[in-house]
mmCIF file of N, CA and C in Angstrom:
data_model
loop_
_atom_site.group_PDB
_atom_site.id
_atom_site.type_symbol
_atom_site.label_atom_id
_atom_site.label_comp_id
_atom_site.label_asym_id
_atom_site.label_seq_id
_atom_site.Cartn_x
_atom_site.Cartn_y
_atom_site.Cartn_z
ATOM 1 N N MET A 1 -11.828 -4.323 8.826
ATOM 2 C CA MET A 1 -11.950 -4.532 7.397
ATOM 3 C C MET A 1 -10.880 -5.533 6.956
ATOM 4 N N LYS A 2 -11.248 -6.444 6.116
ATOM 5 C CA LYS A 2 -10.342 -7.478 5.617
ATOM 6 C C LYS A 2 -9.810 -7.062 4.252
ATOM 7 N N ILE A 3 -8.483 -6.933 4.158
ATOM 8 C CA ILE A 3 -7.860 -6.489 2.921
ATOM 9 C C ILE A 3 -6.864 -7.532 2.429
ATOM 10 N N LEU A 4 -6.808 -7.672 1.104
ATOM 11 C CA LEU A 4 -5.938 -8.657 0.468
ATOM 12 C C LEU A 4 -5.019 -7.937 -0.507
ATOM 13 N N PHE A 5 -3.730 -8.258 -0.433
ATOM 14 C CA PHE A 5 -2.734 -7.692 -1.334
ATOM 15 C C PHE A 5 -2.233 -8.772 -2.271
ATOM 16 N N ILE A 6 -2.148 -8.433 -3.559
ATOM 17 C CA ILE A 6 -1.748 -9.392 -4.578
ATOM 18 C C ILE A 6 -0.591 -8.833 -5.399
ATOM 19 N N CYS A 7 0.445 -9.661 -5.588
ATOM 20 C CA CYS A 7 1.502 -9.366 -6.560
ATOM 21 C C CYS A 7 1.808 -10.681 -7.284
ATOM 22 N N SER A 8 2.954 -10.796 -7.878
ATOM 23 C CA SER A 8 3.270 -11.998 -8.654
ATOM 24 C C SER A 8 3.710 -13.167 -7.781
ATOM 25 N N GLN A 9 4.735 -12.982 -6.983
ATOM 26 C CA GLN A 9 5.342 -14.069 -6.225
ATOM 27 C C GLN A 9 5.018 -14.070 -4.737
ATOM 28 N N ASN A 10 4.387 -13.009 -4.241
ATOM 29 C CA ASN A 10 4.067 -12.885 -2.815
ATOM 30 C C ASN A 10 5.320 -12.996 -1.947
ATOM 31 N N LYS A 11 6.390 -12.357 -2.423
ATOM 32 C CA LYS A 11 7.641 -12.379 -1.659
ATOM 33 C C LYS A 11 8.106 -10.983 -1.272
ATOM 34 N N TRP A 12 7.786 -9.969 -2.072
ATOM 35 C CA TRP A 12 8.290 -8.627 -1.806
ATOM 36 C C TRP A 12 7.162 -7.635 -1.568
ATOM 37 N N ARG A 13 6.458 -7.267 -2.635
ATOM 38 C CA ARG A 13 5.483 -6.181 -2.537
ATOM 39 C C ARG A 13 4.269 -6.523 -1.687
ATOM 40 N N SER A 14 3.556 -7.569 -2.042
ATOM 41 C CA SER A 14 2.321 -7.879 -1.311
ATOM 42 C C SER A 14 2.612 -8.323 0.122
ATOM 43 N N LEU A 15 3.717 -9.011 0.324
ATOM 44 C CA LEU A 15 4.073 -9.435 1.680
ATOM 45 C C LEU A 15 4.459 -8.221 2.538
ATOM 46 N N THR A 16 5.171 -7.264 1.960
ATOM 47 C CA THR A 16 5.493 -6.029 2.681
ATOM 48 C C THR A 16 4.211 -5.303 3.048
ATOM 49 N N ALA A 17 3.275 -5.222 2.100
ATOM 50 C CA ALA A 17 1.997 -4.555 2.372
ATOM 51 C C ALA A 17 1.246 -5.254 3.495
ATOM 52 N N GLU A 18 1.203 -6.578 3.463
ATOM 53 C CA GLU A 18 0.524 -7.328 4.524
ATOM 54 C C GLU A 18 1.143 -7.008 5.884
ATOM 55 N N ARG A 19 2.446 -6.986 5.958
ATOM 56 C CA ARG A 19 3.141 -6.747 7.226
ATOM 57 C C ARG A 19 2.873 -5.354 7.802
ATOM 58 N N LEU A 20 2.535 -4.391 6.952
ATOM 59 C CA LEU A 20 2.191 -3.048 7.431
ATOM 60 C C LEU A 20 0.993 -3.084 8.379
ATOM 61 N N PHE A 21 0.185 -4.120 8.257
ATOM 62 C CA PHE A 21 -1.052 -4.188 9.031
ATOM 63 C C PHE A 21 -1.005 -5.204 10.173
ATOM 64 N N ASP A 22 0.174 -5.737 10.447
ATOM 65 C CA ASP A 22 0.307 -6.631 11.602
ATOM 66 C C ASP A 22 -0.165 -5.893 12.850
ATOM 67 N N GLU A 23 -1.085 -6.480 13.546
ATOM 68 C CA GLU A 23 -1.635 -5.937 14.800
ATOM 69 C C GLU A 23 -2.335 -4.585 14.639
ATOM 70 N N HIS A 24 -2.782 -4.268 13.419
ATOM 71 C CA HIS A 24 -3.538 -3.019 13.212
ATOM 72 C C HIS A 24 -4.940 -3.201 13.803
ATOM 73 N N PRO A 25 -5.443 -2.207 14.537
ATOM 74 C CA PRO A 25 -6.740 -2.374 15.199
ATOM 75 C C PRO A 25 -7.955 -2.351 14.265
ATOM 76 N N HIS A 26 -7.793 -1.839 13.043
ATOM 77 C CA HIS A 26 -8.953 -1.684 12.160
ATOM 78 C C HIS A 26 -8.893 -2.513 10.882
ATOM 79 N N TYR A 27 -7.732 -3.001 10.535
ATOM 80 C CA TYR A 27 -7.569 -3.743 9.284
ATOM 81 C C TYR A 27 -6.903 -5.081 9.542
ATOM 82 N N GLU A 28 -7.408 -6.096 8.860
ATOM 83 C CA GLU A 28 -6.797 -7.424 8.883
ATOM 84 C C GLU A 28 -6.326 -7.693 7.464
ATOM 85 N N ALA A 29 -5.053 -7.968 7.297
ATOM 86 C CA ALA A 29 -4.491 -8.116 5.955
ATOM 87 C C ALA A 29 -3.912 -9.499 5.719
ATOM 88 N N ARG A 30 -4.027 -9.915 4.465
ATOM 89 C CA ARG A 30 -3.390 -11.139 3.970
ATOM 90 C C ARG A 30 -2.793 -10.802 2.613
ATOM 91 N N SER A 31 -1.960 -11.693 2.111
ATOM 92 C CA SER A 31 -1.366 -11.473 0.796
ATOM 93 C C SER A 31 -1.202 -12.789 0.074
ATOM 94 N N ALA A 32 -1.086 -12.670 -1.258
ATOM 95 C CA ALA A 32 -0.912 -13.851 -2.100
ATOM 96 C C ALA A 32 -0.322 -13.405 -3.431
ATOM 97 N N GLY A 33 0.078 -14.386 -4.236
ATOM 98 C CA GLY A 33 0.644 -14.111 -5.552
ATOM 99 C C GLY A 33 -0.127 -14.813 -6.647
ATOM 100 N N THR A 34 0.033 -14.321 -7.858
ATOM 101 C CA THR A 34 -0.705 -14.874 -8.997
ATOM 102 C C THR A 34 0.049 -15.985 -9.723
ATOM 103 N N GLU A 35 1.348 -16.094 -9.501
ATOM 104 C CA GLU A 35 2.164 -17.027 -10.284
ATOM 105 C C GLU A 35 2.295 -18.395 -9.615
ATOM 106 N N PRO A 36 2.531 -19.442 -10.424
ATOM 107 C CA PRO A 36 2.645 -20.794 -9.873
ATOM 108 C C PRO A 36 3.687 -20.942 -8.762
ATOM 109 N N GLY A 37 4.787 -20.218 -8.806
ATOM 110 C CA GLY A 37 5.829 -20.347 -7.792
ATOM 111 C C GLY A 37 5.675 -19.405 -6.610
ATOM 112 N N ALA A 38 4.510 -18.791 -6.472
ATOM 113 C CA ALA A 38 4.300 -17.814 -5.398
ATOM 114 C C ALA A 38 4.433 -18.471 -4.026
ATOM 115 N N ARG A 39 4.903 -17.685 -3.057
ATOM 116 C CA ARG A 39 5.014 -18.152 -1.664
ATOM 117 C C ARG A 39 3.658 -18.655 -1.192
ATOM 118 N N VAL A 40 2.605 -17.862 -1.403
ATOM 119 C CA VAL A 40 1.212 -18.261 -1.194
ATOM 120 C C VAL A 40 0.487 -17.909 -2.482
ATOM 121 N N ARG A 41 -0.077 -18.885 -3.147
ATOM 122 C CA ARG A 41 -0.770 -18.628 -4.417
ATOM 123 C C ARG A 41 -2.228 -18.288 -4.142
ATOM 124 N N VAL A 42 -2.707 -17.241 -4.796
ATOM 125 C CA VAL A 42 -4.074 -16.784 -4.586
ATOM 126 C C VAL A 42 -5.069 -17.880 -4.967
ATOM 127 N N ALA A 43 -6.090 -18.015 -4.137
ATOM 128 C CA ALA A 43 -7.141 -19.004 -4.354
ATOM 129 C C ALA A 43 -8.494 -18.335 -4.124
ATOM 130 N N ALA A 44 -9.539 -19.017 -4.513
ATOM 131 C CA ALA A 44 -10.892 -18.475 -4.367
ATOM 132 C C ALA A 44 -11.183 -18.084 -2.924
ATOM 133 N N GLY A 45 -10.687 -18.849 -1.980
ATOM 134 C CA GLY A 45 -10.929 -18.559 -0.571
ATOM 135 C C GLY A 45 -10.367 -17.221 -0.129
ATOM 136 N N HIS A 46 -9.222 -16.841 -0.670
ATOM 137 C CA HIS A 46 -8.655 -15.521 -0.353
ATOM 138 C C HIS A 46 -9.617 -14.412 -0.771
ATOM 139 N N LEU A 47 -10.148 -14.556 -1.967
ATOM 140 C CA LEU A 47 -11.031 -13.521 -2.507
ATOM 141 C C LEU A 47 -12.373 -13.499 -1.791
ATOM 142 N N GLY A 48 -12.849 -14.655 -1.375
ATOM 143 C CA GLY A 48 -14.087 -14.704 -0.610
ATOM 144 C C GLY A 48 -13.932 -14.060 0.753
ATOM 145 N N TRP A 49 -12.755 -14.197 1.342
ATOM 146 C CA TRP A 49 -12.459 -13.615 2.647
ATOM 147 C C TRP A 49 -12.365 -12.091 2.591
ATOM 148 N N ALA A 50 -11.744 -11.570 1.541
ATOM 149 C CA ALA A 50 -11.409 -10.146 1.450
ATOM 150 C C ALA A 50 -12.613 -9.256 1.174
ATOM 151 N N GLU A 51 -12.585 -8.087 1.800
ATOM 152 C CA GLU A 51 -13.579 -7.048 1.505
ATOM 153 C C GLU A 51 -13.082 -6.124 0.402
ATOM 154 N N ILE A 52 -11.789 -5.921 0.338
ATOM 155 C CA ILE A 52 -11.178 -5.120 -0.722
ATOM 156 C C ILE A 52 -9.876 -5.783 -1.127
ATOM 157 N N VAL A 53 -9.585 -5.745 -2.426
ATOM 158 C CA VAL A 53 -8.395 -6.392 -2.976
ATOM 159 C C VAL A 53 -7.515 -5.318 -3.612
ATOM 160 N N PHE A 54 -6.254 -5.299 -3.216
ATOM 161 C CA PHE A 54 -5.277 -4.391 -3.804
ATOM 162 C C PHE A 54 -4.295 -5.214 -4.615
ATOM 163 N N VAL A 55 -4.109 -4.840 -5.881
ATOM 164 C CA VAL A 55 -3.125 -5.496 -6.739
ATOM 165 C C VAL A 55 -2.021 -4.490 -7.042
ATOM 166 N N MET A 56 -0.831 -4.993 -7.254
ATOM 167 C CA MET A 56 0.298 -4.104 -7.495
ATOM 168 C C MET A 56 0.354 -3.591 -8.931
ATOM 169 N N GLU A 57 -0.084 -4.431 -9.886
ATOM 170 C CA GLU A 57 -0.030 -4.063 -11.301
ATOM 171 C C GLU A 57 -1.326 -4.473 -11.984
ATOM 172 N N ARG A 58 -1.605 -3.829 -13.107
ATOM 173 C CA ARG A 58 -2.828 -4.122 -13.875
ATOM 174 C C ARG A 58 -2.883 -5.597 -14.278
ATOM 175 N N ARG A 59 -1.751 -6.171 -14.596
ATOM 176 C CA ARG A 59 -1.748 -7.583 -15.026
ATOM 177 C C ARG A 59 -2.232 -8.511 -13.918
ATOM 178 N N HIS A 60 -2.018 -8.136 -12.670
ATOM 179 C CA HIS A 60 -2.523 -8.945 -11.558
ATOM 180 C C HIS A 60 -4.050 -8.896 -11.514
ATOM 181 N N ALA A 61 -4.602 -7.723 -11.727
ATOM 182 C CA ALA A 61 -6.069 -7.594 -11.776
ATOM 183 C C ALA A 61 -6.628 -8.400 -12.938
ATOM 184 N N ASP A 62 -5.967 -8.328 -14.081
ATOM 185 C CA ASP A 62 -6.427 -9.084 -15.255
ATOM 186 C C ASP A 62 -6.441 -10.581 -14.971
ATOM 187 N N ARG A 63 -5.392 -11.083 -14.337
ATOM 188 C CA ARG A 63 -5.323 -12.521 -14.020
ATOM 189 C C ARG A 63 -6.418 -12.922 -13.037
ATOM 190 N N LEU A 64 -6.655 -12.076 -12.053
ATOM 191 C CA LEU A 64 -7.723 -12.382 -11.091
ATOM 192 C C LEU A 64 -9.071 -12.435 -11.781
ATOM 193 N N HIS A 65 -9.337 -11.456 -12.640
ATOM 194 C CA HIS A 65 -10.630 -11.418 -13.339
ATOM 195 C C HIS A 65 -10.795 -12.606 -14.287
ATOM 196 N N GLU A 66 -9.704 -13.047 -14.902
ATOM 197 C CA GLU A 66 -9.762 -14.210 -15.791
ATOM 198 C C GLU A 66 -10.084 -15.490 -15.027
ATOM 199 N N LYS A 67 -9.451 -15.661 -13.890
ATOM 200 C CA LYS A 67 -9.571 -16.927 -13.159
ATOM 201 C C LYS A 67 -10.673 -16.941 -12.100
ATOM 202 N N PHE A 68 -10.982 -15.779 -11.531
ATOM 203 C CA PHE A 68 -11.905 -15.721 -10.392
ATOM 204 C C PHE A 68 -13.039 -14.709 -10.601
ATOM 205 N N ALA A 69 -13.603 -14.673 -11.774
ATOM 206 C CA ALA A 69 -14.646 -13.685 -12.081
ATOM 207 C C ALA A 69 -15.811 -13.757 -11.094
ATOM 208 N N ASN A 70 -16.265 -14.936 -10.776
ATOM 209 C CA ASN A 70 -17.402 -15.079 -9.855
ATOM 210 C C ASN A 70 -17.060 -14.603 -8.448
ATOM 211 N N GLU A 71 -15.874 -14.956 -7.984
ATOM 212 C CA GLU A 71 -15.461 -14.579 -6.629
ATOM 213 C C GLU A 71 -15.243 -13.075 -6.482
ATOM 214 N N LEU A 72 -14.939 -12.405 -7.586
ATOM 215 C CA LEU A 72 -14.693 -10.956 -7.562
ATOM 216 C C LEU A 72 -15.963 -10.130 -7.736
ATOM 217 N N ARG A 73 -17.051 -10.787 -8.090
ATOM 218 C CA ARG A 73 -18.302 -10.057 -8.307
ATOM 219 C C ARG A 73 -18.674 -9.278 -7.044
ATOM 220 N N GLY A 74 -18.825 -7.962 -7.192
ATOM 221 C CA GLY A 74 -19.192 -7.105 -6.079
ATOM 222 C C GLY A 74 -18.022 -6.652 -5.219
ATOM 223 N N LYS A 75 -16.814 -7.109 -5.528
ATOM 224 C CA LYS A 75 -15.625 -6.730 -4.758
ATOM 225 C C LYS A 75 -14.953 -5.513 -5.390
ATOM 226 N N THR A 76 -14.332 -4.719 -4.555
ATOM 227 C CA THR A 76 -13.520 -3.612 -5.032
ATOM 228 C C THR A 76 -12.107 -4.116 -5.263
ATOM 229 N N VAL A 77 -11.587 -3.888 -6.473
ATOM 230 C CA VAL A 77 -10.212 -4.246 -6.811
ATOM 231 C C VAL A 77 -9.499 -2.955 -7.194
ATOM 232 N N VAL A 78 -8.444 -2.632 -6.465
ATOM 233 C CA VAL A 78 -7.698 -1.393 -6.680
ATOM 234 C C VAL A 78 -6.299 -1.733 -7.182
ATOM 235 N N THR A 79 -5.907 -1.130 -8.297
ATOM 236 C CA THR A 79 -4.562 -1.303 -8.828
ATOM 237 C C THR A 79 -3.679 -0.178 -8.292
ATOM 238 N N LEU A 80 -2.624 -0.543 -7.575
ATOM 239 C CA LEU A 80 -1.750 0.444 -6.940
ATOM 240 C C LEU A 80 -0.649 0.963 -7.865
ATOM 241 N N ARG A 81 -0.361 0.254 -8.928
ATOM 242 C CA ARG A 81 0.686 0.636 -9.878
ATOM 243 C C ARG A 81 2.058 0.785 -9.196
ATOM 244 N N ILE A 82 2.447 -0.284 -8.524
ATOM 245 C CA ILE A 82 3.754 -0.330 -7.867
ATOM 246 C C ILE A 82 4.605 -1.362 -8.595
ATOM 247 N N PRO A 83 5.687 -0.919 -9.233
ATOM 248 C CA PRO A 83 6.521 -1.850 -10.012
ATOM 249 C C PRO A 83 7.287 -2.833 -9.134
ATOM 250 N N ASP A 84 7.716 -3.911 -9.753
ATOM 251 C CA ASP A 84 8.436 -4.983 -9.061
ATOM 252 C C ASP A 84 9.930 -4.660 -9.010
ATOM 253 N N LYS A 85 10.271 -3.633 -8.243
ATOM 254 C CA LYS A 85 11.680 -3.244 -8.158
ATOM 255 C C LYS A 85 12.143 -2.993 -6.730
ATOM 256 N N TYR A 86 11.306 -3.314 -5.766
ATOM 257 C CA TYR A 86 11.641 -3.080 -4.366
ATOM 258 C C TYR A 86 11.730 -4.409 -3.621
ATOM 259 N N PRO A 87 12.783 -4.622 -2.841
ATOM 260 C CA PRO A 87 12.857 -5.855 -2.045
ATOM 261 C C PRO A 87 11.912 -5.790 -0.844
ATOM 262 N N PHE A 88 11.694 -6.918 -0.233
ATOM 263 C CA PHE A 88 10.827 -7.008 0.940
ATOM 264 C C PHE A 88 11.270 -6.020 2.013
ATOM 265 N N GLY A 89 10.300 -5.267 2.533
ATOM 266 C CA GLY A 89 10.562 -4.357 3.633
ATOM 267 C C GLY A 89 11.296 -3.080 3.275
ATOM 268 N N ASP A 90 11.560 -2.832 2.003
ATOM 269 C CA ASP A 90 12.287 -1.644 1.568
ATOM 270 C C ASP A 90 11.557 -0.375 2.030
ATOM 271 N N ALA A 91 12.302 0.567 2.586
ATOM 272 C CA ALA A 91 11.703 1.807 3.105
ATOM 273 C C ALA A 91 10.976 2.586 2.009
ATOM 274 N N ARG A 92 11.503 2.573 0.792
ATOM 275 C CA ARG A 92 10.832 3.267 -0.325
ATOM 276 C C ARG A 92 9.510 2.593 -0.666
ATOM 277 N N LEU A 93 9.495 1.266 -0.618
ATOM 278 C CA LEU A 93 8.263 0.525 -0.880
ATOM 279 C C LEU A 93 7.221 0.822 0.193
ATOM 280 N N ILE A 94 7.628 0.834 1.436
ATOM 281 C CA ILE A 94 6.700 1.125 2.533
ATOM 282 C C ILE A 94 6.121 2.524 2.392
ATOM 283 N N ALA A 95 6.954 3.499 2.057
ATOM 284 C CA ALA A 95 6.471 4.874 1.866
ATOM 285 C C ALA A 95 5.494 4.954 0.697
ATOM 286 N N LEU A 96 5.799 4.270 -0.389
ATOM 287 C CA LEU A 96 4.922 4.259 -1.563
ATOM 288 C C LEU A 96 3.583 3.582 -1.244
ATOM 289 N N LEU A 97 3.631 2.483 -0.532
ATOM 290 C CA LEU A 97 2.404 1.798 -0.128
ATOM 291 C C LEU A 97 1.542 2.706 0.747
ATOM 292 N N ARG A 98 2.145 3.330 1.734
ATOM 293 C CA ARG A 98 1.391 4.226 2.621
ATOM 294 C C ARG A 98 0.749 5.362 1.829
ATOM 295 N N GLU A 99 1.498 5.930 0.901
ATOM 296 C CA GLU A 99 0.983 7.029 0.082
ATOM 297 C C GLU A 99 -0.210 6.582 -0.758
ATOM 298 N N LYS A 100 -0.092 5.443 -1.425
ATOM 299 C CA LYS A 100 -1.142 4.981 -2.336
ATOM 300 C C LYS A 100 -2.348 4.416 -1.586
ATOM 301 N N LEU A 101 -2.125 3.845 -0.425
ATOM 302 C CA LEU A 101 -3.229 3.254 0.343
ATOM 303 C C LEU A 101 -4.025 4.297 1.124
ATOM 304 N N ALA A 102 -3.441 5.425 1.401
ATOM 305 C CA ALA A 102 -4.090 6.449 2.234
ATOM 306 C C ALA A 102 -5.468 6.861 1.708
ATOM 307 N N ALA A 103 -5.621 6.945 0.401
ATOM 308 C CA ALA A 103 -6.903 7.347 -0.182
ATOM 309 C C ALA A 103 -7.977 6.284 -0.002
ATOM 310 N N HIS A 104 -7.582 5.040 0.187
ATOM 311 C CA HIS A 104 -8.541 3.929 0.273
ATOM 312 C C HIS A 104 -8.757 3.422 1.688
ATOM 313 N N LEU A 105 -7.779 3.648 2.546
ATOM 314 C CA LEU A 105 -7.828 3.139 3.915
ATOM 315 C C LEU A 105 -7.588 4.305 4.884
ATOM 316 N N PRO A 106 -8.611 5.042 5.195
ATOM 317 C CA PRO A 106 -8.436 6.260 6.011
ATOM 318 C C PRO A 106 -7.889 6.012 7.412
ATOM 319 N N LEU A 107 -8.006 4.827 7.938
ATOM 320 C CA LEU A 107 -7.518 4.543 9.292
ATOM 321 C C LEU A 107 -6.094 4.009 9.308
ATOM 322 N N LEU A 108 -5.407 4.092 8.164
ATOM 323 C CA LEU A 108 -4.018 3.642 8.070
ATOM 324 C C LEU A 108 -3.161 4.542 8.920
#
Protein backbone atom coordinates (compact mmCIF):
# COMPACT_ATOMS: atom_id res chain seq x y z
CA MET A 1 0.00 0.00 0.00
CA LYS A 2 1.30 3.45 -0.90
CA ILE A 3 0.93 6.02 1.87
CA LEU A 4 1.70 9.74 1.86
CA PHE A 5 2.35 11.89 4.93
CA ILE A 6 1.82 15.64 4.81
CA CYS A 7 2.80 18.41 7.23
CA SER A 8 3.89 22.02 6.71
CA GLN A 9 7.64 21.91 6.08
CA ASN A 10 8.30 18.18 5.59
CA LYS A 11 11.17 18.37 8.06
CA TRP A 12 9.88 16.89 11.33
CA ARG A 13 6.49 15.20 11.50
CA SER A 14 5.84 13.88 8.00
CA LEU A 15 9.49 12.96 7.46
CA THR A 16 9.55 11.03 10.76
CA ALA A 17 6.37 9.23 9.70
CA GLU A 18 7.88 8.35 6.32
CA ARG A 19 11.00 6.93 7.98
CA LEU A 20 8.87 4.59 10.12
CA PHE A 21 8.14 2.67 6.93
CA ASP A 22 11.66 2.37 5.54
CA GLU A 23 11.97 -1.21 4.30
CA HIS A 24 8.46 -2.12 5.54
CA PRO A 25 7.22 -5.21 3.66
CA HIS A 26 3.61 -4.00 3.27
CA TYR A 27 3.72 -0.21 3.08
CA GLU A 28 5.61 2.20 0.86
CA ALA A 29 5.71 5.71 2.29
CA ARG A 30 6.59 9.17 1.04
CA SER A 31 6.20 12.59 2.60
CA ALA A 32 5.81 16.21 1.58
CA GLY A 33 4.91 19.63 2.94
CA THR A 34 2.27 22.20 2.07
CA GLU A 35 4.37 25.35 2.49
CA PRO A 36 6.59 27.06 -0.11
CA GLY A 37 9.78 26.41 1.92
CA ALA A 38 9.07 22.71 2.46
CA ARG A 39 11.93 20.22 2.04
CA VAL A 40 9.71 18.46 -0.54
CA ARG A 41 6.61 20.42 -1.55
CA VAL A 42 3.49 18.40 -2.24
CA ALA A 43 2.54 18.15 -5.90
CA ALA A 44 -0.22 16.48 -7.89
CA GLY A 45 2.06 13.53 -8.60
CA HIS A 46 2.39 12.73 -4.90
CA LEU A 47 -1.37 12.53 -4.56
CA GLY A 48 -1.77 10.47 -7.71
CA TRP A 49 0.79 8.00 -6.38
CA ALA A 50 -0.74 7.63 -2.90
CA GLU A 51 -3.52 5.24 -1.96
CA ILE A 52 -4.08 6.95 1.38
CA VAL A 53 -3.00 10.40 2.57
CA PHE A 54 -2.28 11.24 6.20
CA VAL A 55 -2.11 14.90 7.22
CA MET A 56 -0.87 16.11 10.57
CA GLU A 57 -3.38 18.95 11.02
CA ARG A 58 -6.78 19.94 9.62
CA ARG A 59 -5.22 22.95 7.89
CA HIS A 60 -3.07 20.60 5.80
CA ALA A 61 -6.18 18.77 4.59
CA ASP A 62 -7.84 22.10 3.81
CA ARG A 63 -4.86 23.23 1.73
CA LEU A 64 -4.78 19.96 -0.18
CA HIS A 65 -8.50 20.15 -0.94
CA GLU A 66 -8.16 23.77 -2.08
CA LYS A 67 -5.27 23.12 -4.44
CA PHE A 68 -5.71 19.47 -5.47
CA ALA A 69 -9.45 18.76 -5.41
CA ASN A 70 -9.36 16.65 -8.58
CA GLU A 71 -6.35 14.61 -7.50
CA LEU A 72 -7.97 13.85 -4.13
CA ARG A 73 -11.24 12.63 -5.63
CA GLY A 74 -11.79 9.10 -4.34
CA LYS A 75 -8.77 9.23 -2.00
CA THR A 76 -8.89 8.70 1.73
CA VAL A 77 -7.46 11.66 3.66
CA VAL A 78 -6.94 11.11 7.39
CA THR A 79 -6.16 13.94 9.81
CA LEU A 80 -3.90 12.66 12.60
CA ARG A 81 -4.11 15.79 14.78
CA ILE A 82 -0.42 15.85 15.68
CA PRO A 83 0.82 19.33 16.65
CA ASP A 84 4.04 20.85 15.35
CA LYS A 85 6.00 20.51 18.58
CA TYR A 86 8.17 17.44 18.06
CA PRO A 87 11.59 17.44 16.36
CA PHE A 88 12.52 14.90 13.71
CA GLY A 89 12.79 11.38 15.09
CA ASP A 90 11.52 12.32 18.58
CA ALA A 91 10.54 9.20 20.55
CA ARG A 92 7.27 10.84 21.66
CA LEU A 93 6.41 11.66 18.05
CA ILE A 94 7.14 8.09 16.94
CA ALA A 95 4.94 6.69 19.73
CA LEU A 96 2.12 9.09 18.84
CA LEU A 97 2.37 8.22 15.15
CA ARG A 98 2.27 4.49 15.88
CA GLU A 99 -0.75 4.95 18.15
CA LYS A 100 -2.73 7.05 15.65
CA LEU A 101 -1.77 5.01 12.58
CA ALA A 102 -2.62 1.63 14.12
CA ALA A 103 -6.34 2.02 13.40
CA HIS A 104 -5.67 2.72 9.71
CA LEU A 105 -2.67 0.52 8.97
CA PRO A 106 -3.19 -2.89 10.59
CA LEU A 107 0.14 -4.27 9.35
CA LEU A 108 2.15 -1.54 11.10
